[in-house]
Short mmCIF file of C-alpha atoms in Angstrom, two decimals:
data_model
loop_
_atom_site.label_atom_id
_atom_site.label_comp_id
_atom_site.label_asym_id
_atom_site.label_seq_id
_atom_site.Cartn_x
_atom_site.Cartn_y
_atom_site.Cartn_z
CA UNK Q 1091 54.81 -25.91 42.03
CA UNK Q 1092 54.27 -28.17 45.02
CA UNK Q 1093 57.68 -29.84 45.31
CA UNK Q 1094 61.29 -28.69 44.93
CA UNK Q 1095 63.69 -30.39 42.50
CA UNK Q 1096 64.76 -33.45 44.53
CA UNK Q 1097 61.22 -34.35 45.61
CA UNK Q 1098 59.85 -33.64 42.13
CA UNK Q 1099 62.45 -35.98 40.61
CA UNK Q 1100 61.53 -38.71 43.08
CA UNK Q 1101 57.86 -38.58 42.00
CA UNK Q 1102 58.65 -38.25 38.29
CA UNK Q 1103 60.64 -41.51 38.52
CA UNK Q 1104 57.58 -43.27 39.91
CA UNK Q 1105 56.23 -44.16 43.34
CA UNK Q 1106 57.51 -47.49 44.64
CA UNK Q 1107 55.54 -50.27 46.35
CA UNK Q 1108 56.24 -49.40 50.01
CA UNK Q 1109 55.12 -45.73 49.84
CA UNK Q 1110 51.94 -46.83 48.04
CA UNK Q 1111 51.28 -49.39 50.79
CA UNK Q 1112 51.73 -46.66 53.43
CA UNK Q 1113 49.25 -44.38 51.63
CA UNK Q 1114 46.72 -47.25 51.48
CA UNK Q 1115 47.10 -47.87 55.23
CA UNK Q 1116 46.64 -44.15 55.93
CA UNK Q 1117 43.49 -44.07 53.78
CA UNK Q 1118 42.11 -47.11 55.62
CA UNK Q 1119 42.86 -45.57 59.05
CA UNK Q 1120 41.09 -42.35 57.98
CA UNK Q 1121 38.05 -44.24 56.64
CA UNK Q 1122 37.61 -46.21 59.86
CA UNK Q 1123 37.48 -43.18 62.18
CA UNK Q 1124 34.32 -41.39 63.19
CA UNK Q 1125 33.87 -37.78 62.15
CA UNK Q 1126 35.80 -35.35 64.37
CA UNK Q 1127 38.14 -37.99 65.79
CA UNK Q 1128 41.83 -38.53 65.09
CA UNK Q 1129 42.71 -41.65 63.09
CA UNK Q 1130 44.79 -44.51 64.47
CA UNK Q 1131 48.55 -43.99 64.03
CA UNK Q 1132 50.15 -45.98 61.20
CA UNK Q 1133 53.70 -47.14 62.02
CA UNK Q 1134 56.39 -46.90 59.35
CA UNK Q 1135 60.14 -46.99 58.81
CA UNK Q 1136 59.82 -44.85 55.65
CA UNK Q 1137 61.63 -41.71 56.85
CA UNK Q 1138 62.33 -40.77 53.20
CA UNK Q 1139 58.63 -40.63 52.30
CA UNK Q 1140 57.60 -37.21 50.98
CA UNK Q 1141 54.45 -35.83 52.61
CA UNK Q 1142 51.69 -35.40 50.02
CA UNK Q 1143 48.38 -33.49 50.39
CA UNK Q 1144 46.45 -36.76 50.76
CA UNK Q 1145 48.21 -37.44 54.10
CA UNK Q 1146 46.88 -34.29 55.82
CA UNK Q 1147 45.12 -35.09 59.09
CA UNK Q 1148 46.71 -38.53 59.41
CA UNK Q 1149 48.92 -39.64 62.28
CA UNK Q 1150 52.10 -41.46 61.29
CA UNK Q 1151 54.39 -43.31 63.71
CA UNK Q 1152 57.84 -42.61 62.24
CA UNK Q 1153 60.66 -44.88 63.43
CA UNK Q 1154 63.72 -43.03 64.71
CA UNK Q 1155 65.94 -46.08 65.25
CA UNK Q 1156 64.64 -46.80 68.74
CA UNK Q 1157 60.91 -46.08 68.91
CA UNK Q 1158 58.03 -44.72 66.85
CA UNK Q 1159 57.46 -40.96 67.09
CA UNK Q 1160 53.87 -39.88 66.46
CA UNK Q 1161 53.65 -37.21 63.76
CA UNK Q 1162 50.34 -35.52 62.98
CA UNK Q 1163 50.49 -34.35 59.36
CA UNK Q 1164 49.53 -30.69 58.86
CA UNK Q 1165 49.13 -28.71 55.61
CA UNK Q 1166 52.40 -26.79 56.08
CA UNK Q 1167 54.34 -30.10 56.10
CA UNK Q 1168 53.60 -30.86 52.43
CA UNK Q 1169 56.79 -31.45 50.45
CA UNK Q 1170 58.90 -32.33 53.51
CA UNK Q 1171 60.15 -35.79 54.43
CA UNK Q 1172 58.59 -37.75 57.31
CA UNK Q 1173 62.05 -38.14 58.87
CA UNK Q 1174 62.32 -34.39 59.40
CA UNK Q 1175 59.67 -34.60 62.13
CA UNK Q 1176 61.09 -37.57 64.07
CA UNK Q 1177 64.45 -36.59 65.55
CA UNK Q 1178 66.95 -39.48 65.76
CA UNK Q 1179 69.07 -38.22 68.65
CA UNK Q 1180 68.63 -36.65 72.06
CA UNK Q 1181 69.70 -33.01 71.96
CA UNK Q 1182 72.43 -32.38 74.53
CA UNK Q 1183 72.10 -29.50 76.94
#
């Protein structure tokens, strides 16, 4: 079991066009990098995109409403949403 109920339901209902386009861009960025280097960040507004194993090692620029926050995808992030790693507010002290 990779995903919990909500994420599993999302995938069972089919992957839409925009998430597929993001995955294609991530694949392309990975292909074009030399071995041992980090790929170019791919900017996206898709905060509700579920992180899948294929995205590991990629760098995603997740929009937080003001700017793009660079998120490097790691194996322990699988099953979480991209938006969880790009905070939308400044924590107050």
